[in-house]
Coordinates of C-alpha atoms and ligand atoms in Angstrom, one line a residue:
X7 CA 0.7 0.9 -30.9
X8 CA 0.8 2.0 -27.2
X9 CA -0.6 -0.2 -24.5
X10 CA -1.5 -0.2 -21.1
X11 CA -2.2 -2.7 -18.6
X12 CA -4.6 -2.3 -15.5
X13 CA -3.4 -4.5 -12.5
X14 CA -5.9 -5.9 -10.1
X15 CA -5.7 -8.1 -7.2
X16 CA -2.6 -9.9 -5.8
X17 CA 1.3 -10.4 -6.2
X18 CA 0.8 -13.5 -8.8
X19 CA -1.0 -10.8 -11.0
X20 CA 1.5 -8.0 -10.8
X21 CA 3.7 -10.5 -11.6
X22 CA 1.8 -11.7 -15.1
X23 CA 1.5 -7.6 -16.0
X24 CA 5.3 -7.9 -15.9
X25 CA 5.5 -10.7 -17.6
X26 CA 3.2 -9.3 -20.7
X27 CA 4.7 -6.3 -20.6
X28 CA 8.0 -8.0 -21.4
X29 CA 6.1 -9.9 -24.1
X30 CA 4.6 -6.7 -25.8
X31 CA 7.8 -4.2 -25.2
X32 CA 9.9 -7.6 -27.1
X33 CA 6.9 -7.3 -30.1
X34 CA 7.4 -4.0 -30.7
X35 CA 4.4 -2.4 -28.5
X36 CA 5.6 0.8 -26.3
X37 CA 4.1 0.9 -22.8
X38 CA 2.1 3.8 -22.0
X39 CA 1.6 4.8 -18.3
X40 CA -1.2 6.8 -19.1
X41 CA -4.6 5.0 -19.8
X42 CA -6.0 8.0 -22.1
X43 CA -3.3 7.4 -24.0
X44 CA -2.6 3.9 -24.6
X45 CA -5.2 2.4 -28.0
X46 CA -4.6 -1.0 -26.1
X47 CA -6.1 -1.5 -23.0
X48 CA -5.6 -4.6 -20.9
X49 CA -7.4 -5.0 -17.5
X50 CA -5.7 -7.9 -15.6
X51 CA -8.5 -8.6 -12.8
X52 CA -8.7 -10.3 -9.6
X53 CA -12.0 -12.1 -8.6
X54 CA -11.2 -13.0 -5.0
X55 CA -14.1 -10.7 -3.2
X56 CA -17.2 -9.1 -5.2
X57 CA -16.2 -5.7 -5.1
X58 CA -12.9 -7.1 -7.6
X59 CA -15.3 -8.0 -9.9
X60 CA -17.3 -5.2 -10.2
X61 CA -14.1 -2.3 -10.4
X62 CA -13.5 -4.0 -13.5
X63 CA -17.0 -3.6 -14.9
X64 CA -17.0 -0.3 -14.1
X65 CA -13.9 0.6 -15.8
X66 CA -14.7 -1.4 -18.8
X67 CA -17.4 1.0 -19.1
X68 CA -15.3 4.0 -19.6
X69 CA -12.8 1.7 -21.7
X70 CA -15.8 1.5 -24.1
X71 CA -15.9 5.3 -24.8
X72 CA -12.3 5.7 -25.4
X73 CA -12.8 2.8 -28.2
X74 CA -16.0 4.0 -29.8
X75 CA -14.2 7.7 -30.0
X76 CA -10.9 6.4 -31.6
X77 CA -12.9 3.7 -34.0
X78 CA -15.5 7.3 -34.7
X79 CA -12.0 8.6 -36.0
X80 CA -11.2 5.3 -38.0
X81 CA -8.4 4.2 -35.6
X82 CA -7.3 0.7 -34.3
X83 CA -8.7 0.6 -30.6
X84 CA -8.3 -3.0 -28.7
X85 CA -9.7 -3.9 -25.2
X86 CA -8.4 -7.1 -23.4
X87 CA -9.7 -8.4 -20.1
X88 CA -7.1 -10.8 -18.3
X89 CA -6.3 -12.6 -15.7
X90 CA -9.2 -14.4 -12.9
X91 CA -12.5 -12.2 -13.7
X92 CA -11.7 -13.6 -17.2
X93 CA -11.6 -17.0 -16.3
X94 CA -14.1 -16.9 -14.1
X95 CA -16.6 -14.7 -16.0
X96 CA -15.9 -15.0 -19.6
X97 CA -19.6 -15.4 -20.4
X98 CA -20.6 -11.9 -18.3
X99 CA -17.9 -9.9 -20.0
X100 CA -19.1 -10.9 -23.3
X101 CA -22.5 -10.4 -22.4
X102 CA -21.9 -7.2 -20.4
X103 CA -19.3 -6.0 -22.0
X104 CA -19.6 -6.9 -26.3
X105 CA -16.9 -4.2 -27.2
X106 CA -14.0 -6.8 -25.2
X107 CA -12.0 -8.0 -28.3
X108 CA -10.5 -10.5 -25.9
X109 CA -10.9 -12.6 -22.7
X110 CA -7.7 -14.5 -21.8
X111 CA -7.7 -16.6 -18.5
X112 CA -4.7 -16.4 -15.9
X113 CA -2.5 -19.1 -17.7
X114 CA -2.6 -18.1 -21.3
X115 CA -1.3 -14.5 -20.7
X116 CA 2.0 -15.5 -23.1
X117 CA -0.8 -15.5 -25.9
X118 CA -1.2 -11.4 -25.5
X119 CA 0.7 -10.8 -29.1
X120 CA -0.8 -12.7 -31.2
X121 CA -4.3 -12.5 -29.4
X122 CA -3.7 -8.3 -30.3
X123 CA -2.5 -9.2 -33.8
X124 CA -6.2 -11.7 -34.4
X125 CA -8.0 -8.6 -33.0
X126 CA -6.6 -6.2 -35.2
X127 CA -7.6 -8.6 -37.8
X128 CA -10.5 -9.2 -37.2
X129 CA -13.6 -7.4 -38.7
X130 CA -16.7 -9.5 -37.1
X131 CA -17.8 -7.1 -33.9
X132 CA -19.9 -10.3 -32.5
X133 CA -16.4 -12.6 -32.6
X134 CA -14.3 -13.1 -29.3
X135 CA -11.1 -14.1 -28.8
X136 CA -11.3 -16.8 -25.8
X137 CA -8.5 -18.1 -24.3
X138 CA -9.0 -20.4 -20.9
X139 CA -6.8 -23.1 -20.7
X140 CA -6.3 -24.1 -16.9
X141 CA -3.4 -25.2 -17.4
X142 CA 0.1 -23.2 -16.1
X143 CA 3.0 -25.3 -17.6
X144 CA 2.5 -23.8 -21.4
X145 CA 2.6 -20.6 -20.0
X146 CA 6.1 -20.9 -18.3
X147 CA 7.3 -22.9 -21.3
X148 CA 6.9 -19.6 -23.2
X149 CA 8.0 -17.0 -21.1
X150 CA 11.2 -16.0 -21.8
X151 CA 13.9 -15.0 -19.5
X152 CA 15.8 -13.6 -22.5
X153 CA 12.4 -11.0 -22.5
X154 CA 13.1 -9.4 -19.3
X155 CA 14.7 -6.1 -19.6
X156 CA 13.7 -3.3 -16.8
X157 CA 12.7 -4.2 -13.3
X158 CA 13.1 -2.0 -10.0
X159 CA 15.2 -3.4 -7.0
X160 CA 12.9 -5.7 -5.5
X161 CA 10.8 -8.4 -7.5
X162 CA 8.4 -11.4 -7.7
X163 CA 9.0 -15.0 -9.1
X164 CA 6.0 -17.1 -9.4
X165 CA 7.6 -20.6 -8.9
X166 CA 4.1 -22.2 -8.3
X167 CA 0.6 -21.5 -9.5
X168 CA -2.7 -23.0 -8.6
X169 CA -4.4 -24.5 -6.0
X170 CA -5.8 -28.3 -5.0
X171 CA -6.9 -27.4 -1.6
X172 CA -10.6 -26.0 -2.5
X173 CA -10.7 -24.1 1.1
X174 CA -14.7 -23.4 0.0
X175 CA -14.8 -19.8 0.2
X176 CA -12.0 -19.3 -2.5
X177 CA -12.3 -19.0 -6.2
X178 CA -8.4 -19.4 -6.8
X179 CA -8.8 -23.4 -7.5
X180 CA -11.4 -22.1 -10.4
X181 CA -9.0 -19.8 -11.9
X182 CA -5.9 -20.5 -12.0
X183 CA -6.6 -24.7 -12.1
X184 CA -4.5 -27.1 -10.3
X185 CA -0.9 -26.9 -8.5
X186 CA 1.9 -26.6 -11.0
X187 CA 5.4 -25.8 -10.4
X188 CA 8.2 -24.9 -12.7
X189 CA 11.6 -26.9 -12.7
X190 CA 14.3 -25.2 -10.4
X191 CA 16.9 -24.8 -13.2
X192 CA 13.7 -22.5 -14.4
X193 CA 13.4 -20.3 -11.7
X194 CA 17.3 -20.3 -11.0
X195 CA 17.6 -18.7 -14.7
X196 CA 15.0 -16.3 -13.8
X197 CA 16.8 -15.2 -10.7
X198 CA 20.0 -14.4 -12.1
X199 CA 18.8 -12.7 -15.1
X200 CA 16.8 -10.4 -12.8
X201 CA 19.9 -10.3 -10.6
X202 CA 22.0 -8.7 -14.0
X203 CA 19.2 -6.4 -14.1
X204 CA 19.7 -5.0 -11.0
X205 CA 17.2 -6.8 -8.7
X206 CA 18.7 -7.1 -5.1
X207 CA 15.4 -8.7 -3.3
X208 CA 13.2 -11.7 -4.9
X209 CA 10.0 -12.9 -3.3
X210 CA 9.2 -16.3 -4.7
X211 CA 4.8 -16.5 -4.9
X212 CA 3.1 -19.3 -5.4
X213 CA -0.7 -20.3 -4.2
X214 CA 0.6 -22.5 -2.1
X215 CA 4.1 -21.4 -1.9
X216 CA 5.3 -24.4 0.8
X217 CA 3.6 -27.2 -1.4
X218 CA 6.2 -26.2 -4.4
X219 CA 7.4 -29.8 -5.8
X220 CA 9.5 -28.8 -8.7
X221 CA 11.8 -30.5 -10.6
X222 CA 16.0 -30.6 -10.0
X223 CA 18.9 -30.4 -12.1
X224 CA 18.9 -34.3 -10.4
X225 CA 15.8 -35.0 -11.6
X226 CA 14.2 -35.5 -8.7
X227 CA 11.7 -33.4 -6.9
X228 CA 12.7 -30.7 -4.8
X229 CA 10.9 -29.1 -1.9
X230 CA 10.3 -25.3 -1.3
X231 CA 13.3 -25.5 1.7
X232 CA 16.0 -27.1 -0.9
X233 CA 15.1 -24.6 -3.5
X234 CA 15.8 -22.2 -1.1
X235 CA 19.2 -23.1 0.1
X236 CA 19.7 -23.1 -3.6
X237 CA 18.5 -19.8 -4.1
X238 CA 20.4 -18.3 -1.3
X239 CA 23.7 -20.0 -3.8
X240 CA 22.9 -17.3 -6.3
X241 CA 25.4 -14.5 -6.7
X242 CA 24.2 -10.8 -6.0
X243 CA 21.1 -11.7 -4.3
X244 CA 20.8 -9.4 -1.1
X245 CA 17.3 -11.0 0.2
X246 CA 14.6 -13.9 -0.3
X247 CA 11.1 -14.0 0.4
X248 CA 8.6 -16.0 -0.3
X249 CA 4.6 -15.7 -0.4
X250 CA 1.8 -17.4 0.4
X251 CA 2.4 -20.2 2.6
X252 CA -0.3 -22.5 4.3
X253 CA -0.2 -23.3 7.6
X254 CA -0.7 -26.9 6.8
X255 CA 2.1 -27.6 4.8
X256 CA 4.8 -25.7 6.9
X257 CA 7.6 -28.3 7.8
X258 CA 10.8 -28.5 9.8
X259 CA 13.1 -28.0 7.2
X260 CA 11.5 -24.8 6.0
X261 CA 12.1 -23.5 9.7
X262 CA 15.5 -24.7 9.5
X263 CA 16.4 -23.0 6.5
X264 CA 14.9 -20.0 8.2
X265 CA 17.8 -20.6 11.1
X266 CA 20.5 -21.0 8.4
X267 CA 20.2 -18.8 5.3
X268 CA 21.5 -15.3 6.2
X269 CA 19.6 -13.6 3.8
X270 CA 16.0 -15.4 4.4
X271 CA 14.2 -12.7 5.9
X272 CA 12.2 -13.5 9.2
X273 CA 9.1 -12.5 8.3
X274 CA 6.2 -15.2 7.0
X275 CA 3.3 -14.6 5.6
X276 CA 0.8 -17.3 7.6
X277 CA -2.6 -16.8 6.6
X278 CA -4.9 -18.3 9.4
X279 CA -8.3 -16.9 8.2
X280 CA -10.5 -18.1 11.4
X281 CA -9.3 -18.6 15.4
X282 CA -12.2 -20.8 15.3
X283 CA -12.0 -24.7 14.7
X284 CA -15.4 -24.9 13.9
X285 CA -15.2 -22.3 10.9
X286 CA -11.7 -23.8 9.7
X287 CA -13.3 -26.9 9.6
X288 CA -15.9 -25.4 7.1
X289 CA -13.8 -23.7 5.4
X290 CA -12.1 -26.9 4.5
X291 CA -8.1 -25.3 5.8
X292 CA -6.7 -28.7 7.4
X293 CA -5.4 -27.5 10.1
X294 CA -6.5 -26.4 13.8
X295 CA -5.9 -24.0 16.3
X296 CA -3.8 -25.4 18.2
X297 CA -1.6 -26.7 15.1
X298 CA -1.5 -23.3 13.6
X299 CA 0.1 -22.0 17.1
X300 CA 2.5 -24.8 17.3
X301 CA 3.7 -23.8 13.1
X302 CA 4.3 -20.3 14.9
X303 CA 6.2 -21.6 17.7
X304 CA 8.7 -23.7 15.6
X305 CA 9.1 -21.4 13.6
X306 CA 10.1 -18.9 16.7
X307 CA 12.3 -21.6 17.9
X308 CA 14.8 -22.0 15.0
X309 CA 14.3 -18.0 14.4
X310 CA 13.9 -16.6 17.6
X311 CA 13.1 -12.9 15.8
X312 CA 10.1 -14.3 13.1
X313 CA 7.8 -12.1 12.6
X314 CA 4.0 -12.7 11.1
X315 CA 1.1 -11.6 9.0
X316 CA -1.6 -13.0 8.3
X317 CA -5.4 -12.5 6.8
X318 CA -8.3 -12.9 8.2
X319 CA -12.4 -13.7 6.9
X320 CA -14.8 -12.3 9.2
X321 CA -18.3 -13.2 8.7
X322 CA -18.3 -16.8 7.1
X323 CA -21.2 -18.6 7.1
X324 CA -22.3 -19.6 10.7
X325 CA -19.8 -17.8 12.7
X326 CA -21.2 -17.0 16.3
X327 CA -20.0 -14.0 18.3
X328 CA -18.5 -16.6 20.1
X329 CA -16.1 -17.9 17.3
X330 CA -15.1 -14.2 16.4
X331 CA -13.9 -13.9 19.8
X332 CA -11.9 -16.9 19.2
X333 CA -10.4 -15.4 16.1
X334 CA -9.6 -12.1 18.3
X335 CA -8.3 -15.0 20.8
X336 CA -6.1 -16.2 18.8
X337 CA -4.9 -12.8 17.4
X338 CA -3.9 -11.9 20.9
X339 CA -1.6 -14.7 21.0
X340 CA 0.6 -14.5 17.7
X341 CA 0.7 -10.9 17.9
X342 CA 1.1 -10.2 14.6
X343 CA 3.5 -8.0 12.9
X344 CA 1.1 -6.9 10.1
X345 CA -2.3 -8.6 8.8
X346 CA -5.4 -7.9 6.5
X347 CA -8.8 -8.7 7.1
X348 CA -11.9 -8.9 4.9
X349 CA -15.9 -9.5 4.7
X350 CA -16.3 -12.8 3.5
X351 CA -17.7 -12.2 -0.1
X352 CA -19.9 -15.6 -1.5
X353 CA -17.9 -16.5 -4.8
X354 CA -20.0 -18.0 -7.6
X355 CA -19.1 -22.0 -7.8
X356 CA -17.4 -21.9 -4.2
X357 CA -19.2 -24.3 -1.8
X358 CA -19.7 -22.1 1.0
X359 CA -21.7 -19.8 -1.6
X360 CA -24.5 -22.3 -0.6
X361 CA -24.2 -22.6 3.0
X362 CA -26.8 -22.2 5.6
X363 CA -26.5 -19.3 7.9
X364 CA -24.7 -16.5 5.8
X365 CA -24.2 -13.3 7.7
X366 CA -25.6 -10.0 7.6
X367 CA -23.7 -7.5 6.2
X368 CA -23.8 -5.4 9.7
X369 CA -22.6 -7.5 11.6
X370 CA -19.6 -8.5 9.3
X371 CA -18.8 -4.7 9.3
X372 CA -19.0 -4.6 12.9
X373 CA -16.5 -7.6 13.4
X374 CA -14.5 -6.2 10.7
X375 CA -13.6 -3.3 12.6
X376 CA -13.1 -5.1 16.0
X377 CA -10.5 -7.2 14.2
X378 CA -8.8 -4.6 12.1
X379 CA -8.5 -2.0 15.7
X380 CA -7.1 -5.2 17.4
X381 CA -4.7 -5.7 14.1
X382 CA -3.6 -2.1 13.7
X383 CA -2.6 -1.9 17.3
X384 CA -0.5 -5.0 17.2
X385 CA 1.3 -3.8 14.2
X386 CA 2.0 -0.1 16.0
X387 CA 3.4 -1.9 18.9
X388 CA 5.3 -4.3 16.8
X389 CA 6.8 -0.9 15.3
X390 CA 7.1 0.7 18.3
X391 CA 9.1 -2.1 19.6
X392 CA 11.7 -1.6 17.0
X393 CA 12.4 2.1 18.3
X394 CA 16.0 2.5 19.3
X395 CA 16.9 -0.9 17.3
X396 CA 18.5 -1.2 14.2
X397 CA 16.7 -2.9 11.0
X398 CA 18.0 -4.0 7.7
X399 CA 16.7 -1.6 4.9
X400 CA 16.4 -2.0 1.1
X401 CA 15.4 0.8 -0.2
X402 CA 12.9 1.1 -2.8
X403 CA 11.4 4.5 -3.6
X404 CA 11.8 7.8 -3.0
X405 CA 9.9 9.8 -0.7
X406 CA 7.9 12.9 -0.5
X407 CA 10.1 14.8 1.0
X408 CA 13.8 16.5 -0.7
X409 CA 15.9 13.4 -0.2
X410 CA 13.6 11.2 1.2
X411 CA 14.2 6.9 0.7
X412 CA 11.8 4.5 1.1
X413 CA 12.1 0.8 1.8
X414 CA 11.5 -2.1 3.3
X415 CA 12.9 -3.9 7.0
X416 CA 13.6 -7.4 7.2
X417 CA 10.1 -7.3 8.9
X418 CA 8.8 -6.0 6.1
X419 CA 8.0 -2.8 7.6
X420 CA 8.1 0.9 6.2
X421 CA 11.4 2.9 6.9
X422 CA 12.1 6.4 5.7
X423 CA 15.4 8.4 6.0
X424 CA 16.8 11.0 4.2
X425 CA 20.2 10.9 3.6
X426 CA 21.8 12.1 0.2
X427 CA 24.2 9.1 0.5
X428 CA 21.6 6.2 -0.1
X429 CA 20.2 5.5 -3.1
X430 CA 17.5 3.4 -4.3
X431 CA 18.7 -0.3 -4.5
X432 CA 20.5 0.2 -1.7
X433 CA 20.7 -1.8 1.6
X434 CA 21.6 -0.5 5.0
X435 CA 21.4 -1.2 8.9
X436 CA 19.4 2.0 9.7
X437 CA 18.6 2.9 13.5
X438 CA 15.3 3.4 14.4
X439 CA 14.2 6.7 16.2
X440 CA 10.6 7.3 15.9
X441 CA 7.3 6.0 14.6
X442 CA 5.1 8.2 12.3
X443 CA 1.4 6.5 11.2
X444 CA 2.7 3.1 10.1
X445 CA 5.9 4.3 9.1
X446 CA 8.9 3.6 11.2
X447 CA 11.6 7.1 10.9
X448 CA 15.7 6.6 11.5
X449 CA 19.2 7.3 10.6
X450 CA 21.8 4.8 8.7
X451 CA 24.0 3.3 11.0
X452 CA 26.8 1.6 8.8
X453 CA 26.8 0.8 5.4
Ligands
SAH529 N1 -3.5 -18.9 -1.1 C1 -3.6 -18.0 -0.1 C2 -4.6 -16.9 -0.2 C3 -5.1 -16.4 -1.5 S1 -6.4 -15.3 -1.5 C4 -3.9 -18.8 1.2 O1 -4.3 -19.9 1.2 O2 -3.8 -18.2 2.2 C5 -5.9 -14.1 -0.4 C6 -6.8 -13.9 0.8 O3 -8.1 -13.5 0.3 C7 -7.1 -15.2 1.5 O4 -6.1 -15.5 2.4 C8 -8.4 -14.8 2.2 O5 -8.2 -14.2 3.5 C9 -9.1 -13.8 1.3 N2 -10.2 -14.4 0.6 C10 -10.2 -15.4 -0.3 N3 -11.5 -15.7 -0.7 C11 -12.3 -14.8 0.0 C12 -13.7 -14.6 0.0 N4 -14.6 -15.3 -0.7 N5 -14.2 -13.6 0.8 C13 -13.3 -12.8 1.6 N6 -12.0 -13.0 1.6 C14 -11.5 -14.0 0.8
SF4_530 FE1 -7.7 -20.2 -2.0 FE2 -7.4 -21.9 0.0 FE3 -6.1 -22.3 -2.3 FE4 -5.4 -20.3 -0.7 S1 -5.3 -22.4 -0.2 S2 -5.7 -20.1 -2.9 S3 -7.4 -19.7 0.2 S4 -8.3 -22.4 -2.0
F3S531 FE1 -7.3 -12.4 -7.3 FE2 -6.7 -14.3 -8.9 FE3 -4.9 -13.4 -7.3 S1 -8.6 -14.0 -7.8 S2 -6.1 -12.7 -5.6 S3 -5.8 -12.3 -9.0 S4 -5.2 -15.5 -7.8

């Protein structure tokens, strides 16, 4: 059978789709990059904001016609809704939705075989497959390096997954359940069988990336700066990333490792949310102002070159004019390389859901697009500042143009060339010349 697997949301779930794609390609199932021809249909959905929630209902509902057709012709058709809608929703889908075969929360994804195989099997319309354990460590205990077989040149490696910091907007600590992270030896394996595939960058994600506490090869517990140095060990590895870090658990040693590994990129991920102490503080993030600036000046100390992102929440409950111009405040000063911005959306079970004072939707719009004008003109000057410097490129994809290259700077910024002697994979010092929408233009330099 042919399947196909829609990805929503963020990095930890393109990572998952990955992972079940190894899974089902190892079983014997062929991947289909078409939807209208794939008779297994797996939607792996984000429920961060509303609007997540409701793309999936929307294409469950065409889903439900390409099943009814092929079962009208007597043929096996099999839906599966995965990742955080099903965790959070399972009761709506199956309501909403009774034609789902399957709902499988974020950390039972290594059951997608043999959850296909019971709904092949099964003959009862009214009888759903539920899996929802909270629980991550099964999950990595079963997927297999060994399974891994295609991957393009720069990947992701969930080292952590969950969350104990219940900031209350966020449904994350309701889907994915509490912290876990897998042992180093783990993750090292990982890395070099994705490195013998061909994989020159790695981005290690976790939740809360900086709060990794995995297990050695000593047996004791390493931090996220050990692991690392000890990535930065593994042969053929060309860069290292890693994704999302909280402000309040960024230490000295992680900025020292920035000043000594060579192939750390300077680029971090900081999501600040609010420039307001008042809305941090109700939004439970453990950390002010003030210490969010100092974490950014460290971190420029030991690396004089860091550069940021960041997202942003306009419009949680009770923020004045007055604390939005904070957060713009406080935008001016990091001057961020990159950064997204949303309306806050009220999550079912979250405890800002019940707050006093929620805002309009106007006047979320409206500050939405103050901050996003503000962001997008940091960014073109942080790109227009690397004109007539040279960046370190791996490039990724090709572009629309006859030779064209894609890829990615240190800064994690856009870069196009053409030149017929790069290739994808590749990583070169390429000189900037000019700036085109968000997309930085140059030559190579030296290979
Ligand atoms: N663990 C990461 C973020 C995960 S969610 C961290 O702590 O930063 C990614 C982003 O989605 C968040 O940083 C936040 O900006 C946004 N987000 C989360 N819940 C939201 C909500 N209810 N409404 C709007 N944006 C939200
Ligand atoms: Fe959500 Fe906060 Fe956890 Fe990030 S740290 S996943 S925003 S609860
Ligand atoms: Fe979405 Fe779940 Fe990721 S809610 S952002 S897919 S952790």
């Amino acid at each position: 059978m042919r399947f196909y697997i829609k990805n929503y949301g963020c990095q930890m779930n393109l990572y998952d789709s990955t992972r079940m794609t190894d899974a089902l390609t190892t079983a014997g199932y062929t991947e289909s990059k078409k939807k209208d021809d794939a008779n297994i249909l797996i939607f792996n959905t984000c429920s961060i904001r509303e609007k997540a929630d409701e793309k999936l209902f929307s294409d469950l509902g065409r889903a439900k016609s390409l099943k009814f057709k092929a079962k009208d012709k007597g043929e096996d058709f099999v839906i599966i809704v995965c990742g955080c809608v099903a965790q959070a929703k399972t009761t709506e889908i199956t309501n909403r939705a009774p034609y789902v075969d399957a709902v499988i929360g974020p950390q039972e994804i290594h059951k997608i075989v043999s959850a296909i195989k019971t709904a092949l099997n099964k003959n009862d319309e009214d009888e759903y497959i539920f899996m929802n354990a909270m629980e991550a460590k099964e999950k990595f205990e079963n997927l297999q390096s060994n399974q891994i077989t295609k991957r393009s040149c720069s990947e992701f490696l969930t080292i952590q997954e969950g969350c104990d910091n219940f900031c209350t907007y966020c449904v994350v600590p309701y889907t994915r359940g509490r912290e876990f992270s897998r042992d180093v030896a783990d993750i090292i394996e990982e890395a070099k069988r994705l490195i013998s595939l061909g994989v020159k960058e790695i981005t290690l994600l976790g939740q809360n990336v900086n709060s990794y506490r995995g297990e050695g090869p000593d047996g004791k517990i390493w931090s996220l700066s050990k692991l690392l140095y000890a990535m930065a060990e593994v042969e053929g590895l060309a860069r290292l990333r890693y994704v999302t870090s909280n402000p309040k658990d960024v230490t000295k040693d992680i900025a020292e490792a920035h000043r000594d590994i060579k192939i750390l990129a300077p680029f971090l991920h900081l999501p600040v949310q609010s420039g307001s102490d008042k809305i941090l503080k109700k939004m439970n993030r453990k950390y002010s102002v003030n210490e969010y600036l100092d974490c950014i000046e460290m971190l420029r100390e030991y690396r004089h070159d860091m550069a940021f992102s960041s997202d942003f929440i306009v419009g949680f409950p009770g923020e004045t004019d007055k604390d939005f111009e904070d957060t713009l405040k406080l935008a001016e000063k990091v001057k961020y390389a990159q950064a997204y911005s949303f309306k806050y959306s009220p999550r079912n079970k979250t405890a800002a859901a019940k707050m006093d004072n929620q805002i309009l939707e106007k006047i979320k719009e409206e500050r939405l697009k103050i901050l996003q004008n503000l962001l997008n003109d940091q960014q073109n000057k942080f790109n227009e500042n690397t004109i007539g410097k040279t960046v370190s490129v791996l490039f990724t994809k090709k572009g629309k143009f006859k030779n064209q290259l894609v890829g990615r700077s240190e800064y994690s910024q856009a870069v196009s060339i053409c030149d017929k002697a790069i290739h994808i994979g590749d990583m070169a010092n390429v000189k900037i010349t000019e700036l085109k929408s968000h997309s930085l233009l140059g030559s190579i330099e030296e290979k």
